[in-house]
mmCIF file of C-alpha atoms in Angstrom:
data_model
loop_
_atom_site.group_PDB
_atom_site.id
_atom_site.type_symbol
_atom_site.label_atom_id
_atom_site.label_comp_id
_atom_site.label_asym_id
_atom_site.label_seq_id
_atom_site.Cartn_x
_atom_site.Cartn_y
_atom_site.Cartn_z
ATOM 1 C CA MET E 16 -13.438 -85.863 -23.852
ATOM 2 C CA SER E 17 -10.783 -85.476 -21.134
ATOM 3 C CA PRO E 18 -7.134 -84.657 -21.816
ATOM 4 C CA THR E 19 -4.793 -87.631 -21.981
ATOM 5 C CA ILE E 20 -3.307 -88.517 -18.590
ATOM 6 C CA GLY E 21 -1.262 -91.310 -17.073
ATOM 7 C CA THR E 22 1.269 -92.096 -14.397
ATOM 8 C CA ALA E 23 4.245 -93.398 -16.346
ATOM 9 C CA MET E 24 7.737 -91.965 -16.260
ATOM 10 C CA THR E 25 9.475 -92.099 -19.639
ATOM 11 C CA PRO E 26 13.279 -92.080 -19.504
ATOM 12 C CA VAL E 27 14.791 -89.640 -21.951
ATOM 13 C CA PRO E 28 17.256 -91.189 -24.435
ATOM 14 C CA PRO E 29 20.950 -90.675 -23.658
ATOM 15 C CA ALA E 30 22.471 -87.386 -24.749
ATOM 16 C CA PRO E 31 24.275 -87.449 -28.087
ATOM 17 C CA ALA E 32 27.996 -87.908 -27.864
ATOM 18 C CA GLY E 33 30.228 -85.027 -28.786
ATOM 19 C CA GLU E 34 30.884 -82.744 -25.823
ATOM 20 C CA LEU E 35 34.581 -82.656 -25.031
ATOM 21 C CA ARG E 36 36.532 -82.128 -21.841
ATOM 22 C CA GLU E 37 38.717 -79.098 -21.283
ATOM 23 C CA PRO E 38 41.797 -79.330 -23.484
ATOM 24 C CA SER E 39 45.028 -80.213 -21.734
ATOM 25 C CA GLY E 40 47.674 -77.531 -21.629
ATOM 26 C CA PRO E 41 47.114 -73.841 -22.416
ATOM 27 C CA THR E 42 43.855 -72.954 -24.138
ATOM 28 C CA ALA E 43 44.343 -71.701 -27.682
ATOM 29 C CA PRO E 44 43.549 -67.997 -28.013
ATOM 30 C CA TRP E 45 40.200 -67.164 -29.542
ATOM 31 C CA ARG E 46 40.410 -65.819 -33.081
ATOM 32 C CA ALA E 47 36.653 -65.290 -33.354
ATOM 33 C CA VAL E 48 34.906 -62.156 -32.064
ATOM 34 C CA TRP E 49 31.712 -61.592 -30.098
ATOM 35 C CA VAL E 50 28.804 -60.770 -32.420
ATOM 36 C CA GLU E 51 25.195 -59.792 -31.783
ATOM 37 C CA ALA E 52 22.006 -59.247 -33.713
ATOM 38 C CA VAL E 53 21.214 -55.638 -34.528
ATOM 39 C CA PRO E 54 18.529 -54.797 -31.930
ATOM 40 C CA THR E 55 15.205 -53.183 -32.737
ATOM 41 C CA ALA E 56 13.737 -50.415 -30.606
ATOM 42 C CA HIS E 57 10.546 -52.322 -29.755
ATOM 43 C CA ALA E 58 12.272 -55.625 -28.883
ATOM 44 C CA PRO E 59 15.967 -55.066 -28.071
ATOM 45 C CA ARG E 60 16.409 -58.449 -26.384
ATOM 46 C CA ARG E 61 14.185 -60.691 -28.445
ATOM 47 C CA PRO E 62 15.682 -64.203 -28.902
ATOM 48 C CA GLN E 63 17.401 -64.635 -32.236
ATOM 49 C CA ARG E 64 18.190 -67.320 -34.770
ATOM 50 C CA LEU E 65 21.696 -67.071 -36.197
ATOM 51 C CA ARG E 66 23.071 -68.987 -39.165
ATOM 52 C CA ARG E 67 26.105 -69.184 -41.411
ATOM 53 C CA SER E 68 26.958 -71.404 -44.367
ATOM 54 C CA VAL E 69 30.357 -73.099 -44.373
ATOM 55 C CA VAL E 70 31.591 -74.637 -47.627
ATOM 56 C CA LEU E 71 34.237 -77.357 -47.216
ATOM 57 C CA PRO E 72 36.410 -78.388 -50.157
ATOM 58 C CA GLY E 73 36.512 -82.082 -49.281
ATOM 59 C CA ASP E 74 36.140 -84.774 -46.641
ATOM 60 C CA VAL E 75 36.638 -83.965 -42.955
ATOM 61 C CA THR E 76 39.361 -85.573 -40.851
ATOM 62 C CA SER E 77 38.299 -83.901 -37.605
ATOM 63 C CA ALA E 78 36.291 -80.898 -36.494
ATOM 64 C CA VAL E 79 35.887 -79.177 -33.130
ATOM 65 C CA VAL E 80 33.650 -76.235 -32.336
ATOM 66 C CA ARG E 81 33.990 -73.913 -29.349
ATOM 67 C CA VAL E 82 30.935 -71.879 -28.378
ATOM 68 C CA SER E 83 29.818 -69.380 -25.767
ATOM 69 C CA ALA E 84 27.009 -66.862 -25.538
ATOM 70 C CA ARG E 85 25.792 -63.998 -23.425
ATOM 71 C CA GLY E 86 22.431 -65.611 -22.841
ATOM 72 C CA SER E 87 21.215 -69.181 -23.348
ATOM 73 C CA TRP E 88 21.912 -71.027 -26.583
ATOM 74 C CA SER E 89 21.303 -74.129 -28.668
ATOM 75 C CA LEU E 90 23.700 -75.173 -31.450
ATOM 76 C CA PHE E 91 22.877 -77.121 -34.626
ATOM 77 C CA VAL E 92 25.054 -78.360 -37.486
ATOM 78 C CA ASN E 93 23.020 -79.179 -40.603
ATOM 79 C CA ASP E 94 19.855 -79.255 -38.446
ATOM 80 C CA ASP E 95 21.408 -81.812 -36.075
ATOM 81 C CA ARG E 96 21.512 -80.499 -32.531
ATOM 82 C CA VAL E 97 25.035 -80.572 -31.128
ATOM 83 C CA ASP E 98 24.476 -79.689 -27.490
ATOM 84 C CA SER E 99 21.990 -81.609 -25.352
ATOM 85 C CA ALA E 100 21.830 -79.418 -22.268
ATOM 86 C CA ALA E 101 18.556 -78.284 -20.748
ATOM 87 C CA LEU E 102 20.374 -75.150 -19.617
ATOM 88 C CA SER E 103 23.230 -73.737 -21.690
ATOM 89 C CA PRO E 104 25.173 -72.226 -20.103
ATOM 90 C CA GLU E 105 24.879 -73.555 -16.573
ATOM 91 C CA PRO E 106 24.007 -70.896 -13.954
ATOM 92 C CA ARG E 107 27.147 -69.289 -12.525
ATOM 93 C CA ASN E 108 27.765 -66.963 -9.618
ATOM 94 C CA ASP E 109 31.390 -66.045 -10.308
ATOM 95 C CA GLY E 110 30.754 -63.369 -12.939
ATOM 96 C CA LEU E 111 32.321 -65.444 -15.735
ATOM 97 C CA VAL E 112 30.863 -66.597 -19.059
ATOM 98 C CA ALA E 113 31.080 -70.347 -19.747
ATOM 99 C CA TRP E 114 32.251 -71.879 -23.002
ATOM 100 C CA HIS E 115 31.924 -75.449 -24.306
ATOM 101 C CA ARG E 116 33.683 -77.523 -26.968
ATOM 102 C CA PHE E 117 32.193 -80.286 -29.128
ATOM 103 C CA ASP E 118 33.439 -82.825 -31.646
ATOM 104 C CA VAL E 119 31.333 -82.269 -34.781
ATOM 105 C CA THR E 120 33.383 -84.386 -37.224
ATOM 106 C CA SER E 121 30.507 -86.734 -38.065
ATOM 107 C CA ARG E 122 28.090 -83.861 -38.677
ATOM 108 C CA LEU E 123 30.086 -82.142 -41.426
ATOM 109 C CA ARG E 124 30.485 -83.118 -45.082
ATOM 110 C CA ALA E 125 32.122 -81.904 -48.256
ATOM 111 C CA GLY E 126 30.259 -78.976 -49.787
ATOM 112 C CA GLU E 127 27.839 -76.636 -48.010
ATOM 113 C CA ASN E 128 27.201 -76.982 -44.277
ATOM 114 C CA VAL E 129 25.176 -74.763 -41.972
ATOM 115 C CA LEU E 130 25.880 -73.592 -38.431
ATOM 116 C CA GLY E 131 22.558 -72.661 -36.825
ATOM 117 C CA LEU E 132 21.968 -71.272 -33.337
ATOM 118 C CA ILE E 133 19.127 -70.007 -31.211
ATOM 119 C CA VAL E 134 20.204 -67.486 -28.569
ATOM 120 C CA GLY E 135 17.769 -66.400 -25.873
ATOM 121 C CA SER E 136 17.635 -64.613 -22.573
ATOM 122 C CA ALA E 137 18.046 -66.597 -19.370
ATOM 123 C CA TRP E 138 20.950 -66.815 -16.936
ATOM 124 C CA GLU E 139 22.228 -63.243 -16.847
ATOM 125 C CA THR E 140 25.665 -63.463 -15.228
ATOM 126 C CA GLY E 141 29.111 -62.307 -16.140
ATOM 127 C CA HIS E 142 28.020 -59.743 -18.724
ATOM 128 C CA PRO E 143 28.372 -55.992 -19.171
ATOM 129 C CA PHE E 144 25.035 -54.246 -19.029
ATOM 130 C CA ASP E 145 23.629 -51.890 -21.609
ATOM 131 C CA GLY E 146 21.488 -48.839 -20.916
ATOM 132 C CA SER E 147 18.344 -50.917 -20.411
ATOM 133 C CA GLY E 148 19.938 -52.742 -17.486
ATOM 134 C CA ARG E 149 20.085 -56.038 -19.385
ATOM 135 C CA PRO E 150 23.087 -57.468 -21.241
ATOM 136 C CA PRO E 151 22.954 -57.614 -25.051
ATOM 137 C CA LEU E 152 22.545 -61.163 -26.347
ATOM 138 C CA ALA E 153 25.774 -62.142 -28.098
ATOM 139 C CA LEU E 154 27.548 -65.153 -29.626
ATOM 140 C CA LEU E 155 31.158 -66.314 -29.666
ATOM 141 C CA LEU E 156 31.890 -69.365 -31.844
ATOM 142 C CA GLU E 157 34.941 -70.925 -33.457
ATOM 143 C CA LEU E 158 34.937 -73.992 -35.726
ATOM 144 C CA ASP E 159 38.262 -75.673 -36.572
ATOM 145 C CA VAL E 160 38.047 -78.267 -39.370
ATOM 146 C CA GLU E 161 41.026 -80.433 -40.302
ATOM 147 C CA LEU E 162 41.088 -81.757 -43.853
ATOM 148 C CA PRO E 163 43.006 -84.751 -45.251
ATOM 149 C CA GLY E 164 46.604 -83.716 -45.648
ATOM 150 C CA GLY E 165 46.573 -81.543 -42.533
ATOM 151 C CA ASP E 166 45.124 -78.289 -43.882
ATOM 152 C CA HIS E 167 42.653 -76.487 -41.620
ATOM 153 C CA VAL E 168 39.523 -74.445 -42.264
ATOM 154 C CA LEU E 169 38.812 -71.995 -39.429
ATOM 155 C CA VAL E 170 35.393 -70.379 -39.170
ATOM 156 C CA GLY E 171 34.683 -67.876 -36.418
ATOM 157 C CA SER E 172 31.749 -65.727 -35.414
ATOM 158 C CA ASP E 173 32.014 -62.547 -37.474
ATOM 159 C CA GLY E 174 29.963 -60.386 -39.800
ATOM 160 C CA GLU E 175 29.258 -63.362 -42.078
ATOM 161 C CA PHE E 176 26.643 -64.646 -39.620
ATOM 162 C CA ARG E 177 23.072 -63.510 -40.253
ATOM 163 C CA SER E 178 20.186 -63.253 -37.800
ATOM 164 C CA LYS E 179 16.410 -63.179 -37.705
ATOM 165 C CA PRO E 180 13.852 -63.566 -34.888
ATOM 166 C CA GLY E 181 11.917 -66.824 -34.832
ATOM 167 C CA ALA E 182 9.031 -68.420 -32.964
ATOM 168 C CA ILE E 183 10.468 -67.682 -29.501
ATOM 169 C CA VAL E 184 9.138 -64.184 -28.878
ATOM 170 C CA SER E 185 10.596 -63.787 -25.395
ATOM 171 C CA SER E 186 12.477 -66.007 -22.980
ATOM 172 C CA ALA E 187 13.494 -65.813 -19.324
ATOM 173 C CA ASP E 188 13.325 -68.069 -16.294
ATOM 174 C CA ALA E 189 10.890 -65.519 -14.846
ATOM 175 C CA PRO E 190 8.292 -64.538 -15.899
ATOM 176 C CA GLY E 191 8.602 -67.258 -18.560
ATOM 177 C CA GLU E 192 8.829 -67.952 -22.289
ATOM 178 C CA VAL E 193 6.428 -66.977 -25.076
ATOM 179 C CA GLN E 194 6.331 -68.764 -28.439
ATOM 180 C CA ASP E 195 4.331 -67.906 -31.544
ATOM 181 C CA HIS E 196 4.121 -71.104 -33.556
ATOM 182 C CA ARG E 197 2.868 -69.208 -36.599
ATOM 183 C CA LEU E 198 6.448 -67.935 -36.961
ATOM 184 C CA ARG E 199 8.023 -71.378 -37.104
ATOM 185 C CA GLU E 200 10.053 -71.919 -40.255
ATOM 186 C CA ALA E 201 11.363 -75.199 -41.649
ATOM 187 C CA GLY E 202 14.741 -75.625 -43.278
ATOM 188 C CA TRP E 203 16.625 -72.619 -41.952
ATOM 189 C CA LYS E 204 19.281 -74.840 -40.326
ATOM 190 C CA LEU E 205 19.902 -76.756 -43.579
ATOM 191 C CA PRO E 206 21.995 -76.076 -46.701
ATOM 192 C CA GLY E 207 20.164 -74.483 -49.598
ATOM 193 C CA TYR E 208 18.053 -72.133 -47.487
ATOM 194 C CA ASP E 209 17.799 -68.551 -48.766
ATOM 195 C CA ASP E 210 18.804 -66.217 -45.917
ATOM 196 C CA SER E 211 19.069 -63.080 -48.057
ATOM 197 C CA ALA E 212 16.231 -61.486 -46.064
ATOM 198 C CA TRP E 213 18.098 -62.037 -42.790
ATOM 199 C CA THR E 214 20.128 -59.229 -41.215
ATOM 200 C CA PRO E 215 23.932 -59.396 -40.942
ATOM 201 C CA VAL E 216 25.082 -59.407 -37.325
ATOM 202 C CA ARG E 217 27.344 -56.713 -35.922
ATOM 203 C CA VAL E 218 30.536 -57.027 -33.907
ATOM 204 C CA SER E 219 29.824 -56.444 -30.214
ATOM 205 C CA ALA E 220 31.308 -53.354 -28.617
ATOM 206 C CA ASP E 221 32.425 -55.390 -25.615
ATOM 207 C CA GLN E 222 34.742 -58.282 -26.538
ATOM 208 C CA GLY E 223 35.410 -59.419 -22.944
ATOM 209 C CA LEU E 224 37.474 -62.514 -23.744
ATOM 210 C CA ASP E 225 39.123 -62.279 -20.314
ATOM 211 C CA ARG E 226 35.832 -63.262 -18.645
ATOM 212 C CA LEU E 227 35.546 -66.638 -20.385
ATOM 213 C CA ALA E 228 35.807 -69.891 -18.418
ATOM 214 C CA PHE E 229 35.543 -73.474 -19.661
ATOM 215 C CA GLU E 230 32.384 -75.144 -18.299
ATOM 216 C CA GLN E 231 33.563 -77.653 -15.711
ATOM 217 C CA ALA E 232 30.183 -78.427 -14.175
ATOM 218 C CA GLU E 233 28.154 -81.421 -15.258
ATOM 219 C CA THR E 234 25.587 -80.270 -17.790
ATOM 220 C CA THR E 235 21.965 -80.162 -16.656
ATOM 221 C CA ARG E 236 19.949 -82.437 -18.951
ATOM 222 C CA ILE E 237 16.343 -83.548 -19.331
ATOM 223 C CA GLU E 238 16.386 -86.768 -17.322
ATOM 224 C CA ALA E 239 12.788 -87.984 -17.582
ATOM 225 C CA GLU E 240 9.380 -87.111 -18.977
ATOM 226 C CA LEU E 241 6.585 -87.459 -16.395
ATOM 227 C CA GLU E 242 2.992 -88.083 -17.390
ATOM 228 C CA ALA E 243 0.290 -86.096 -15.623
ATOM 229 C CA ALA E 244 -1.262 -87.914 -12.653
ATOM 230 C CA SER E 245 -4.580 -86.095 -12.977
ATOM 231 C CA VAL E 246 -6.229 -83.324 -14.971
ATOM 232 C CA ARG E 247 -9.351 -81.497 -13.841
ATOM 233 C CA GLU E 248 -11.159 -78.306 -14.721
ATOM 234 C CA THR E 249 -11.119 -75.496 -12.160
ATOM 235 C CA PRO E 250 -14.074 -73.168 -11.434
ATOM 236 C CA THR E 251 -12.418 -70.524 -13.649
ATOM 237 C CA GLY E 252 -12.344 -72.905 -16.613
ATOM 238 C CA ALA E 253 -8.582 -73.498 -16.503
ATOM 239 C CA LEU E 254 -7.154 -77.021 -16.389
ATOM 240 C CA ARG E 255 -5.255 -78.059 -13.269
ATOM 241 C CA VAL E 256 -2.611 -80.606 -14.318
ATOM 242 C CA GLU E 257 -1.143 -82.509 -11.354
ATOM 243 C CA PHE E 258 2.143 -84.424 -11.431
ATOM 244 C CA PRO E 259 3.147 -87.239 -9.082
ATOM 245 C CA ARG E 260 5.959 -85.225 -7.489
ATOM 246 C CA ARG E 261 7.630 -81.850 -7.380
ATOM 247 C CA VAL E 262 9.455 -81.212 -10.643
ATOM 248 C CA ARG E 263 12.510 -79.128 -11.446
ATOM 249 C CA GLY E 264 12.270 -78.482 -15.170
ATOM 250 C CA ARG E 265 9.563 -77.362 -17.576
ATOM 251 C CA GLY E 266 6.188 -78.390 -18.938
ATOM 252 C CA LYS E 267 5.337 -79.802 -22.354
ATOM 253 C CA ALA E 268 2.004 -79.941 -24.161
ATOM 254 C CA ALA E 269 0.729 -81.690 -27.299
ATOM 255 C CA PHE E 270 -2.477 -80.189 -28.643
ATOM 256 C CA ALA E 271 -4.740 -79.394 -31.592
ATOM 257 C CA GLU E 272 -5.892 -75.778 -31.539
ATOM 258 C CA ALA E 273 -7.009 -73.245 -34.129
ATOM 259 C CA ALA E 274 -4.415 -70.821 -35.471
ATOM 260 C CA GLY E 275 -4.046 -67.778 -33.230
ATOM 261 C CA THR E 276 -5.233 -69.485 -30.032
ATOM 262 C CA ARG E 277 -3.143 -68.223 -27.116
ATOM 263 C CA VAL E 278 -2.604 -70.686 -24.272
ATOM 264 C CA THR E 279 -0.960 -69.872 -20.951
ATOM 265 C CA VAL E 280 0.827 -72.519 -18.869
ATOM 266 C CA GLU E 281 1.301 -71.341 -15.283
ATOM 267 C CA TYR E 282 3.649 -73.209 -12.939
ATOM 268 C CA ARG E 283 2.479 -73.655 -9.357
ATOM 269 C CA LEU E 284 3.717 -75.244 -6.145
ATOM 270 C CA ALA E 285 1.170 -76.691 -3.683
ATOM 271 C CA ASP E 286 -1.482 -74.042 -3.040
ATOM 272 C CA ALA E 287 0.518 -71.011 -4.182
ATOM 273 C CA SER E 288 -1.718 -68.244 -5.497
ATOM 274 C CA SER E 289 0.485 -67.473 -8.493
ATOM 275 C CA GLY E 290 3.601 -68.545 -10.350
ATOM 276 C CA PRO E 291 5.671 -67.917 -13.471
ATOM 277 C CA ALA E 292 4.014 -68.721 -16.783
ATOM 278 C CA ASP E 293 4.983 -69.764 -20.292
ATOM 279 C CA ALA E 294 2.642 -69.138 -23.214
ATOM 280 C CA PHE E 295 2.221 -70.208 -26.808
ATOM 281 C CA ILE E 296 0.170 -69.100 -29.788
ATOM 282 C CA ALA E 297 -0.986 -72.022 -31.916
ATOM 283 C CA ALA E 298 -0.255 -72.265 -35.632
ATOM 284 C CA GLY E 299 -3.250 -74.514 -36.300
ATOM 285 C CA THR E 300 -1.130 -77.313 -37.748
ATOM 286 C CA PRO E 301 -1.645 -81.001 -36.937
ATOM 287 C CA HIS E 302 0.256 -82.557 -34.027
ATOM 288 C CA GLU E 303 1.552 -79.319 -32.532
ATOM 289 C CA VAL E 304 3.831 -79.536 -29.505
ATOM 290 C CA PHE E 305 4.768 -76.745 -27.142
ATOM 291 C CA GLU E 306 8.081 -77.177 -25.370
ATOM 292 C CA PRO E 307 9.914 -74.143 -23.994
ATOM 293 C CA GLY E 308 13.456 -73.786 -25.237
ATOM 294 C CA PHE E 309 15.041 -71.957 -22.305
ATOM 295 C CA ALA E 310 12.560 -71.882 -19.414
ATOM 296 C CA PHE E 311 13.284 -73.427 -16.014
ATOM 297 C CA HIS E 312 10.688 -73.745 -13.235
ATOM 298 C CA GLU E 313 9.908 -75.698 -10.070
ATOM 299 C CA PHE E 314 6.327 -76.959 -9.839
ATOM 300 C CA ASP E 315 4.034 -79.791 -8.853
ATOM 301 C CA HIS E 316 1.095 -78.752 -11.020
ATOM 302 C CA LEU E 317 0.209 -76.568 -13.985
ATOM 303 C CA LEU E 318 -2.732 -74.230 -14.513
ATOM 304 C CA VAL E 319 -3.469 -74.157 -18.246
ATOM 305 C CA SER E 320 -5.837 -71.523 -19.610
ATOM 306 C CA GLY E 321 -6.956 -70.567 -23.105
ATOM 307 C CA LEU E 322 -7.467 -74.052 -24.601
ATOM 308 C CA ARG E 323 -10.496 -74.248 -26.886
ATOM 309 C CA ASN E 324 -10.099 -77.971 -27.491
ATOM 310 C CA PRO E 325 -8.895 -79.377 -24.146
ATOM 311 C CA GLY E 326 -9.846 -82.916 -25.100
ATOM 312 C CA SER E 327 -6.997 -82.998 -27.612
ATOM 313 C CA ALA E 328 -4.323 -81.962 -25.110
ATOM 314 C CA ARG E 329 -1.692 -84.151 -23.457
ATOM 315 C CA PHE E 330 0.536 -82.765 -20.735
ATOM 316 C CA THR E 331 3.899 -83.968 -19.462
ATOM 317 C CA ALA E 332 6.698 -82.563 -17.313
ATOM 318 C CA LEU E 333 10.319 -82.574 -18.430
ATOM 319 C CA GLU E 334 12.397 -83.250 -15.326
ATOM 320 C CA PHE E 335 15.949 -81.924 -15.221
ATOM 321 C CA SER E 336 18.882 -83.799 -13.751
ATOM 322 C CA ARG E 337 20.162 -82.479 -10.445
ATOM 323 C CA PRO E 338 23.740 -81.298 -9.952
ATOM 324 C CA ARG E 339 25.947 -83.966 -8.371
#
C-alpha cells in the first residue's frame, strides 16, 4: 500500500486574534525578571516546558501579557495557544531581543489558570553567550489582569515558574529538531495538573532589559499546507516525497508506527546530496502526527527513512508566509 498523496493546497485557518500593536507613549518598565530552567550537564540547552498557576479572585475585565525569550517560544493559557507565529521571535540582525504583547482577556477565568510555555533553541541573536558558546534559554513574561472595580493582579516570570523537559529533545534550524513522542504528556497546560515533580526555575544572571525591542515586523505564519505531489521508494529504501514547488517552512507527517521507531525526515533541494533533518521517535499510539515546533527549512522534497509501515504515512509541507 502506497503512502497517501495528492496535489491539493489546504489554506490554513486565520490566526487567532489577540496580538496587540506597540503601546502608544512610553513603554511601561518591566517588573518581571528573566528566568531559566536549571541546566543539566548532559543537555544544557534542551528545550523546556515552563508552567505557572495563576489564581484569580473573580471575573476578568481585561488582561494583557507581554512575553519575550532567549530562544524560540510558544505561549498557552489554559491549553489555548496564544501566539500563532511559525517563528517566535522573528529572526533579527540588530542584536536585540524581540517582545510581543497579547490580549488574553477571553482566555482567563475566575479561579485557577495556567500559563504554559515551550522554549526551544532557534534564532540565536541578541543574547549573551555562556561558556559553551550558546546562549542560555530564558523567559521574560508579565501578565497584567484588571479586575472589576479597577484592581490589578500582576504576574511576572520569577521563581514561581517550574520547568521540565518534554517531547522536544533538541531544536535548531540546523541540523534540525528531534522529538520523542513517548515523552508527550497530556494536561500539563491545564489547571489541576500536579507539577510537584517539576523543577523551580532560577533567575538568570544576565537581566539585559536594555536589549529588548517590541516586534514591529509582520509575524511569519503557516500560510498553507501542501499535499505531496508524488511519493516513491529510493534504492536505499527511503521514501522520496516530492512537492509541487519549493517550500519555505517545515514538513509534517501522519503515521502509524510501533513504539520506539525512529524516523528521519531530511530536507532536500533539487539534487542536493544532503540537507538538514528532523527526526521523531514514535509512541505507538493511534493517529500520531509529527510536526516540528521550531524548525525552519527550504526544500522541494523530503527523504524519509526508518518507516516500518510506510503505507500508513501521509506527508504534507507547511508553507510559511513571506515577509512583505
